[in-house]
Short mmCIF file of C-alpha atoms in Angstrom, two decimals:
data_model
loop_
_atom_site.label_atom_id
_atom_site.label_comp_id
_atom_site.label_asym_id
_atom_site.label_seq_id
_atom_site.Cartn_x
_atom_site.Cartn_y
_atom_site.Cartn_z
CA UNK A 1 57.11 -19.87 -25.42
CA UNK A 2 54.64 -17.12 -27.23
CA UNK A 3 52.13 -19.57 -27.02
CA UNK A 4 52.32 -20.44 -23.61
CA UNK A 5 52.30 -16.74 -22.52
CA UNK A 6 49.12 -16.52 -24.76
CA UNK A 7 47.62 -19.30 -23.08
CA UNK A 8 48.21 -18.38 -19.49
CA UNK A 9 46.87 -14.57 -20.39
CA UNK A 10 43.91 -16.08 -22.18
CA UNK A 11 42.76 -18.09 -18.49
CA UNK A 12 43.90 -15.11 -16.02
CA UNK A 13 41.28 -12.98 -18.24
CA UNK A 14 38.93 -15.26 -17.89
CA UNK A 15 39.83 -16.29 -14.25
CA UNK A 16 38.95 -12.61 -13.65
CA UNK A 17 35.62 -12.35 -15.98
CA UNK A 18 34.32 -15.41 -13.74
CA UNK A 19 35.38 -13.42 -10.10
CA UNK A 20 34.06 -9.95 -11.44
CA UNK A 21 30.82 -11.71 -12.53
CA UNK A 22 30.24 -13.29 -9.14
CA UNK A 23 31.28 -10.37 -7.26
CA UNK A 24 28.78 -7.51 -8.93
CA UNK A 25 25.24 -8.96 -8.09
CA UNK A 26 26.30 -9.52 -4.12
CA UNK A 27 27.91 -5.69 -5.07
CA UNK A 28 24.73 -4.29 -6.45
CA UNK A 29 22.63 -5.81 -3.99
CA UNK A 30 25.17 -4.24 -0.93
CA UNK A 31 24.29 -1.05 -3.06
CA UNK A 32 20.70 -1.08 -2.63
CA UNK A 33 20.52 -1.92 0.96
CA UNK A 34 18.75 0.50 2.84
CA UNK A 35 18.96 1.74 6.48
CA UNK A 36 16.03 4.44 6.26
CA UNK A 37 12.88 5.88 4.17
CA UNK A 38 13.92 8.10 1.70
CA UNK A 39 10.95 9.94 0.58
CA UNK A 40 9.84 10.30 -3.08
CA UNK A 41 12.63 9.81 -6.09
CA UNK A 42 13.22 5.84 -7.21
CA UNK A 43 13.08 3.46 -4.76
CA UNK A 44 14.94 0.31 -5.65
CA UNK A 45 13.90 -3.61 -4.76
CA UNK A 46 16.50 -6.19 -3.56
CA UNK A 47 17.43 -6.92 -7.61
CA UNK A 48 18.52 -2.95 -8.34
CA UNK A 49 14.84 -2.35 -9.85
CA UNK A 50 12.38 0.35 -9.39
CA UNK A 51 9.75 -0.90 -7.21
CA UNK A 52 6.52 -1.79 -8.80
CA UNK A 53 3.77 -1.21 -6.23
CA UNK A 54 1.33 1.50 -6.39
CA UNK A 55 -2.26 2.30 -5.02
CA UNK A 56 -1.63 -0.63 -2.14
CA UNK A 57 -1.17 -1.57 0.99
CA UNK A 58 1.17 -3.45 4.07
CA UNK A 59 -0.01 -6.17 5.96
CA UNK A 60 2.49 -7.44 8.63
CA UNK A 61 1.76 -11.53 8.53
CA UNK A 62 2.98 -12.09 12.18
CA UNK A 63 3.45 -16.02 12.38
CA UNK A 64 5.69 -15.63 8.99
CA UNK A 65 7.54 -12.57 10.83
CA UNK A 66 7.54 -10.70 7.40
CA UNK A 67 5.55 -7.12 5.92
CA UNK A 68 3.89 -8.06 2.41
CA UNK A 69 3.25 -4.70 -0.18
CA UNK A 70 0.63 -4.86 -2.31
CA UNK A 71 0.12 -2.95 -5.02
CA UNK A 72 -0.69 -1.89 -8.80
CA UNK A 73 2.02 -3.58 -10.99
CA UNK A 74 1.90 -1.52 -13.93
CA UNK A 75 4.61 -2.79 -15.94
CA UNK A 76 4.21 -5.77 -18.04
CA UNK A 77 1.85 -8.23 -17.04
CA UNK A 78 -0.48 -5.43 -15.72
CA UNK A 79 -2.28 -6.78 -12.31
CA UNK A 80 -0.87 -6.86 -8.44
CA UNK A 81 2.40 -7.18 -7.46
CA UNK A 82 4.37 -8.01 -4.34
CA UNK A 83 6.69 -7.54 -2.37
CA UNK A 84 8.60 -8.94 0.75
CA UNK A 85 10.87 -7.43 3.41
CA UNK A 86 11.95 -7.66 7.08
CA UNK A 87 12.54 -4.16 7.66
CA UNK A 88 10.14 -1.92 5.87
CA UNK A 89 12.98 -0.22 4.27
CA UNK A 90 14.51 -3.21 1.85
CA UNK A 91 11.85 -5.15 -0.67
CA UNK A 92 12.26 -8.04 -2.25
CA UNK A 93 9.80 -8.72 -5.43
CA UNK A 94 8.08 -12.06 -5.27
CA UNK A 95 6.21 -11.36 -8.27
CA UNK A 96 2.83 -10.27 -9.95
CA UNK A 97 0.48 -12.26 -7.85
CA UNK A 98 -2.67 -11.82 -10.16
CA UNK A 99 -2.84 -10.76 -13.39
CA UNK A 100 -5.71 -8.32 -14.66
CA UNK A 101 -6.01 -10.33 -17.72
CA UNK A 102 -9.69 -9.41 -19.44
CA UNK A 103 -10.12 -6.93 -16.63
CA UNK A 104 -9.89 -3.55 -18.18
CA UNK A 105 -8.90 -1.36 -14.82
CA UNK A 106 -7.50 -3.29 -12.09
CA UNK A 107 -6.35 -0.26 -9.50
CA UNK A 108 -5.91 -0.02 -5.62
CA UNK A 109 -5.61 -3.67 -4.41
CA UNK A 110 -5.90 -4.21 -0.36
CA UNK A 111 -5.15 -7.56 1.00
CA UNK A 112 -6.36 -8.32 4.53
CA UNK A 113 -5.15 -11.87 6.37
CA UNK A 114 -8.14 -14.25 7.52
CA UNK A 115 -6.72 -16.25 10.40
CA UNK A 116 -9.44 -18.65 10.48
CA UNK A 117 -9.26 -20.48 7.06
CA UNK A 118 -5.70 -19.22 7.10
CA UNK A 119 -6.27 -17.81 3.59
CA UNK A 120 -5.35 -14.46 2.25
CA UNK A 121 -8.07 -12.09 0.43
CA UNK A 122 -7.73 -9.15 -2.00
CA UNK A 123 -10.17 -6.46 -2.46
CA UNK A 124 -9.31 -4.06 -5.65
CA UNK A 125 -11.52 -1.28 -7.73
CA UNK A 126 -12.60 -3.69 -10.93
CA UNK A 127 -14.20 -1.28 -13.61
CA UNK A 128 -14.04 -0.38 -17.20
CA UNK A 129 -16.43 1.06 -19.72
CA UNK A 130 -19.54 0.81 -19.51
CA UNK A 131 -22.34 1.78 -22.35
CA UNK A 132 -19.71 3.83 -23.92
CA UNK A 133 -18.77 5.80 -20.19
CA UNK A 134 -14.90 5.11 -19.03
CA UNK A 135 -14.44 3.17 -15.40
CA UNK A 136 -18.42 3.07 -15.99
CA UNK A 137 -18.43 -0.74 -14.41
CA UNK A 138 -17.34 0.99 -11.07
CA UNK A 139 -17.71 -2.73 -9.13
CA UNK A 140 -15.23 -4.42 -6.14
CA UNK A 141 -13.28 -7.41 -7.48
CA UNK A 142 -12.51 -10.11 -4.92
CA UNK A 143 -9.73 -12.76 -5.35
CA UNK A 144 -7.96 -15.00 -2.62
CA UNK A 145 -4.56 -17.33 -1.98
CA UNK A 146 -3.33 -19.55 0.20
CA UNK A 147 -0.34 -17.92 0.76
CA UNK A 148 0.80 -14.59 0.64
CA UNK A 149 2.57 -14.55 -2.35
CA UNK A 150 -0.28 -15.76 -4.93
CA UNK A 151 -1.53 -16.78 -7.15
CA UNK A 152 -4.56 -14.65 -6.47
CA UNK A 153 -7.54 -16.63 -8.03
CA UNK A 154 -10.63 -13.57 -8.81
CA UNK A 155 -14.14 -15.01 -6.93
CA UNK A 156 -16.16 -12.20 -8.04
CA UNK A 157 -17.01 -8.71 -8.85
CA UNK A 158 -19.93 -6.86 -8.04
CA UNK A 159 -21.43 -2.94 -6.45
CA UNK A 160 -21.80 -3.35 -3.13
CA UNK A 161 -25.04 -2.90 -2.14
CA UNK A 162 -25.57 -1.65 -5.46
CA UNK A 163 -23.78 1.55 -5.23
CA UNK A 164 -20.86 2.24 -7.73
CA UNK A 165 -17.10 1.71 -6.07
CA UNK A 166 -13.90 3.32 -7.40
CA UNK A 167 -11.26 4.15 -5.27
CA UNK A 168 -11.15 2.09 -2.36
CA UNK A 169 -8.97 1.94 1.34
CA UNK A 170 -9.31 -0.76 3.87
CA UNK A 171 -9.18 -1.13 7.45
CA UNK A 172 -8.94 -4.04 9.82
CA UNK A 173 -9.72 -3.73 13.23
CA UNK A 174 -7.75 -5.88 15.38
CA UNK A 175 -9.81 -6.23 18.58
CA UNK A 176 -12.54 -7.34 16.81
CA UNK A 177 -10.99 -8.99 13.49
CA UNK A 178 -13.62 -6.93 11.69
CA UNK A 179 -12.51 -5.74 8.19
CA UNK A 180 -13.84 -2.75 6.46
CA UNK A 181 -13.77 -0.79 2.92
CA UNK A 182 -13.91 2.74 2.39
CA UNK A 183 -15.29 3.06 -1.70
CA UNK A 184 -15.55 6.20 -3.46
CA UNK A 185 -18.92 5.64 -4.14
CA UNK A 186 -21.59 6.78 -6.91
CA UNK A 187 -21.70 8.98 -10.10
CA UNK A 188 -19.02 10.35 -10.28
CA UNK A 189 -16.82 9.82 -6.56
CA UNK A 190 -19.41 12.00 -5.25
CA UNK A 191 -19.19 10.75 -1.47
CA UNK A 192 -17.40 7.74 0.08
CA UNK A 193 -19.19 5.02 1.57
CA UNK A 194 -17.57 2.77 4.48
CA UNK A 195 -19.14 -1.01 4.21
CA UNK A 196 -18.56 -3.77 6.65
CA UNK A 197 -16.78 -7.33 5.37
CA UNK A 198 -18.43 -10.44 6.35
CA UNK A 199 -16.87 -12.45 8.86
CA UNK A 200 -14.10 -14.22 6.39
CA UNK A 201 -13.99 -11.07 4.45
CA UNK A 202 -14.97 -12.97 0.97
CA UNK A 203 -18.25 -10.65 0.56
CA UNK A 204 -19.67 -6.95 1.72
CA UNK A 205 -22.61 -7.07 4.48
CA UNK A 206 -25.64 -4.30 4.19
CA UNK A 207 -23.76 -2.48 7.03
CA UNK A 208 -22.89 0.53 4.39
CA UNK A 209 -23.46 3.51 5.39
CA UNK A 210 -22.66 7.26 3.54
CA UNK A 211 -20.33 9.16 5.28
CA UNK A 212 -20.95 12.53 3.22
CA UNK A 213 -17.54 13.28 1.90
CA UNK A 214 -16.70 14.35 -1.67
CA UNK A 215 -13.13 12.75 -1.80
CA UNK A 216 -11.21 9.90 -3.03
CA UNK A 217 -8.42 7.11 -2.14
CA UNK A 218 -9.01 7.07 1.80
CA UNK A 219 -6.92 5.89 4.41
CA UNK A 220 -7.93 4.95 7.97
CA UNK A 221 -6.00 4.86 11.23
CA UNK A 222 -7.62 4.53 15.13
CA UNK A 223 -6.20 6.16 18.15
CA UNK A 224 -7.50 6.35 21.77
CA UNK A 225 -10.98 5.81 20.34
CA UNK A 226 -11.07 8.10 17.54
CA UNK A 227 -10.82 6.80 13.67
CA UNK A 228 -9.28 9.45 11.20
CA UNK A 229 -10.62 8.81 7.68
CA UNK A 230 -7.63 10.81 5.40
CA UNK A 231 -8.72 11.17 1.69
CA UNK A 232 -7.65 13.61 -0.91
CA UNK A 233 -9.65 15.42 -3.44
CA UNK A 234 -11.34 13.91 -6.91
CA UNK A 235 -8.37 15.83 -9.32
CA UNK A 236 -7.64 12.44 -11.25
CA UNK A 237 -3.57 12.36 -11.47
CA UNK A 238 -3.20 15.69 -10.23
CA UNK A 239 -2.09 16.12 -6.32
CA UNK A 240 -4.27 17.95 -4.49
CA UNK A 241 -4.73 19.08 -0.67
CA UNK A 242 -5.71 16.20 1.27
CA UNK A 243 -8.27 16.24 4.22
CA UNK A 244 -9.49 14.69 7.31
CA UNK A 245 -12.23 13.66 8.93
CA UNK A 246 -12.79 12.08 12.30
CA UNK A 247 -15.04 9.96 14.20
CA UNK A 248 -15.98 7.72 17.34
CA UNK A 249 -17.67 5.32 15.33
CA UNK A 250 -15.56 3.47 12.22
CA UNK A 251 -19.08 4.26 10.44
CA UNK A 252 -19.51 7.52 11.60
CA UNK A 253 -20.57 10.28 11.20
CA UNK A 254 -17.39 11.92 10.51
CA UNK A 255 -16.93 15.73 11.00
CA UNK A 256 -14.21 17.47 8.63
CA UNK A 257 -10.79 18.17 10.38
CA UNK A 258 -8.84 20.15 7.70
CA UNK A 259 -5.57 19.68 6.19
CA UNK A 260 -2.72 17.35 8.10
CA UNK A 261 0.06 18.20 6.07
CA UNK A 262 2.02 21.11 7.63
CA UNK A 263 4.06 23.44 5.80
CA UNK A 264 3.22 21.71 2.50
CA UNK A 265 4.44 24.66 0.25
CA UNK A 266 2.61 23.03 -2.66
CA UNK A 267 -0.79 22.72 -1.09
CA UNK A 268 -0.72 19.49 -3.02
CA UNK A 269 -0.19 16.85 0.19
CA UNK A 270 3.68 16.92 -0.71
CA UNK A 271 2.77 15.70 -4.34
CA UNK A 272 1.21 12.60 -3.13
CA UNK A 273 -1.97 10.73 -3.03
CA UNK A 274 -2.55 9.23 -0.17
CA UNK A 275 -3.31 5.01 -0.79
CA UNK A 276 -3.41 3.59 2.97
CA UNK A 277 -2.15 4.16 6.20
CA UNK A 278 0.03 1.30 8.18
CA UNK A 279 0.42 0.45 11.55
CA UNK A 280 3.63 -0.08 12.16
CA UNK A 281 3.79 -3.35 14.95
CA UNK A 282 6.53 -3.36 17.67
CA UNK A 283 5.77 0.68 18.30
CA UNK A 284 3.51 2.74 19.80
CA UNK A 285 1.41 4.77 18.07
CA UNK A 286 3.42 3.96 14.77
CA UNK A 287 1.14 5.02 11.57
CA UNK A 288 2.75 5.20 8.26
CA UNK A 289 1.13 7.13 5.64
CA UNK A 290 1.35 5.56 2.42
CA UNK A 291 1.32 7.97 -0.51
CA UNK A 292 1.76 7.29 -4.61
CA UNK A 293 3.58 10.22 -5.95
CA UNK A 294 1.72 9.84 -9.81
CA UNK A 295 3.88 12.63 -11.58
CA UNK A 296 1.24 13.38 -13.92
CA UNK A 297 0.09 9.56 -14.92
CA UNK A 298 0.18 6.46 -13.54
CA UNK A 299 3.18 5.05 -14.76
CA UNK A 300 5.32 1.79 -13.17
CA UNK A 301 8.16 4.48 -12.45
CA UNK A 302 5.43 6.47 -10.14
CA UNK A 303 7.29 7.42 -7.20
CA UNK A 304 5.94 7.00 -3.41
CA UNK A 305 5.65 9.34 -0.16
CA UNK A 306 5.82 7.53 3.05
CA UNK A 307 5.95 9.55 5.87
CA UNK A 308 4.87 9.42 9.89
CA UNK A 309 1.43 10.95 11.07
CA UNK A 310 1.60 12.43 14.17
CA UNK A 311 -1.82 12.44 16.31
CA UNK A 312 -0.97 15.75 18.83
CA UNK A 313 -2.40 15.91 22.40
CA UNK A 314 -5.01 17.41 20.93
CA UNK A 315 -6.46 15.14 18.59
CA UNK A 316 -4.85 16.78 15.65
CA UNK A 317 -3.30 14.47 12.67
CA UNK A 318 -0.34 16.28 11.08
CA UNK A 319 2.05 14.87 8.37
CA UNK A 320 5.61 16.79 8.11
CA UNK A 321 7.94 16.38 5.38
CA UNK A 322 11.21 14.40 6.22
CA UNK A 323 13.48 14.02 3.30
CA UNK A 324 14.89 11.29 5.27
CA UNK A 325 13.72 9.06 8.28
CA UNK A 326 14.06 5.82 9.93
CA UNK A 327 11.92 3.94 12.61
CA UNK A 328 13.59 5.23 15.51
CA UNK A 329 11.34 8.07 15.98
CA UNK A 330 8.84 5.82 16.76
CA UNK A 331 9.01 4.29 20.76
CA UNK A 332 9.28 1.19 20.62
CA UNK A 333 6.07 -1.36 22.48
CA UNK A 334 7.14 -2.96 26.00
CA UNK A 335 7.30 -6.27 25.65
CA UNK A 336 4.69 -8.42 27.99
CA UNK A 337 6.47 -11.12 29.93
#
């Protein structure tokens, strides 16, 4: 009789390892489901991890209905990561897309969609030293994929127009399907340069112009004819006060604006840097500014600062902390019948 009491307790504990097994992933995902940004602090994927992402961008891929994040994996393998999600607020990891393999910095990737050969292409700061001077290669790395989530296969590195390219932002330009770069350009970051892709955005045209501003990681957004160019300053992993510039021309010139971020107590754009800004589809006048919160080093625990710009009646960009904030502050687009 002993026995068979042993027996039945010895399957009812396992009966309930099997049920608690199944049970915790679907809990731990329900756990991580998000209904808002929360800015800064960890931000966790669809698996319970930390997301991986920093220095990137969003691109919205509409025929596929889904927003792709790009950025810096710097966990193990080193290279690009992504991410996918339906929502903005939950990510789900699909992976390191390219490695950096031989490549000794591989920073700030920006992927851009070319409808045509229905390919995707990423444009990242390739450098490392260079007769003995650190991120003295200073070049733009190209790679593409025929799908969103990699591989990435590198087509070449180079200085556009021979000028030297660190930090780099990107803007696309939908009425005209025109892509552009914004490079920290020349010994060392001492202006930033805004060059025009070529028509299936594999290589830079000799439209490059110098735009005159001492600053670094820039981020572009148009409204009612006006492009704001935000950058911060050249303070390596340190936060500083960012700054903008605007302009009717996406080359320029571009006249110095000030500060956007209001009551940042810090003075050190909320302890960000900003990487890109996002336009959010489905809303009017939805931008999303994309900031990598460094803490000191780049690290694949960095945090991130996403917050909305406001452009005021007057032409004035302004970024306000919200500890918490969801989409519904944006209005939402009519839809055209």
């Amino acid at each position: 009789m002993k026995e068979i009491v042993s027996l039945f307790a010895l399957k009812l504990f396992a009966l309930v390892i099997i049920v608690s097994t199944a049970i915790i992933p679907a809990r731990s995902q329900e756990l991580h489901k998000y209904t808002s940004f929360k800015t800064g602090g960890e931000w966790l994927d669809t698996d319970g991890v930390h997301i991986d992402c920093h220095g990137g961008n969003i691109l919205y891929v509409e025929h596929l209905k889904t927003f792709y994040w790009y950025g810096e994996h710097r966990g193990q393998p080193r290279g690009a990561s992504c991410y996918s999600s339906t929502d903005l607020y939950n990510w789900k990891k699909e992976g390191v897309v390219i490695e950096k393999g031989d490549i000794q910095v591989f920073e700030r990737p920006k992927v851009v969609y070319d409808e045509v050969n229905k390919r995707y292409v990423m444009w990242f700061h390739y450098d490392g030293t260079l007769n003995g001077r650190g991120y003295g290669i200073a070049e733009l790395g190209i790679a593409i994929s025929d799908s969103p989530t990699g591989p990435f296969v590198l087509q070449d590195h180079y200085r556009p127009n021979g000028h030297e390219s660190r930090d780099i932002g990107m803007y696309f330009e939908p009425d005209t399907k025109k892509a552009y770069i914004g490079y920290a350009a020349d010994h060392v970051n001492l202006t930033i340069r805004m060059v025009e892709l070529s028509e299936d955005y594999l290589s830079t045209t000799t439209n490059d112009v110098d735009i005159e501003a001492h600053c670094e990681g820039p981020g572009i957004l148009k409204k009612d004819g006006t492009y704001y160019l935000l950058t911060s300053q050249c303070s390596g992993w340190t936060p500083n006060p960012g700054t903008y510039y605007t302009a009717s021309s996406i080359m320029g010139p571009y006249t110095s604006q000030g500060i956007p971020f209001i009551g940042d107590a810090g003075n050190n754009s909320f302890n960000s840097q900003p990487c890109f800004i996002f336009k959010i589809p489905g809303y009017k006048d939805a931008f999303l500014y994309m900031g990598d919160r460094w803490n000191g080093g780049g690290s694949p625990k960095s945090e991130y600062v996403f917050l909305p710009i406001t452009i005021t009646e007057k032409g004035k960009m302004e970024i306000h902390w919200r500890n918490e904030w969801d989409l519904s502050i944006f209005t939402p687009e009519r839809k055209r019948h």
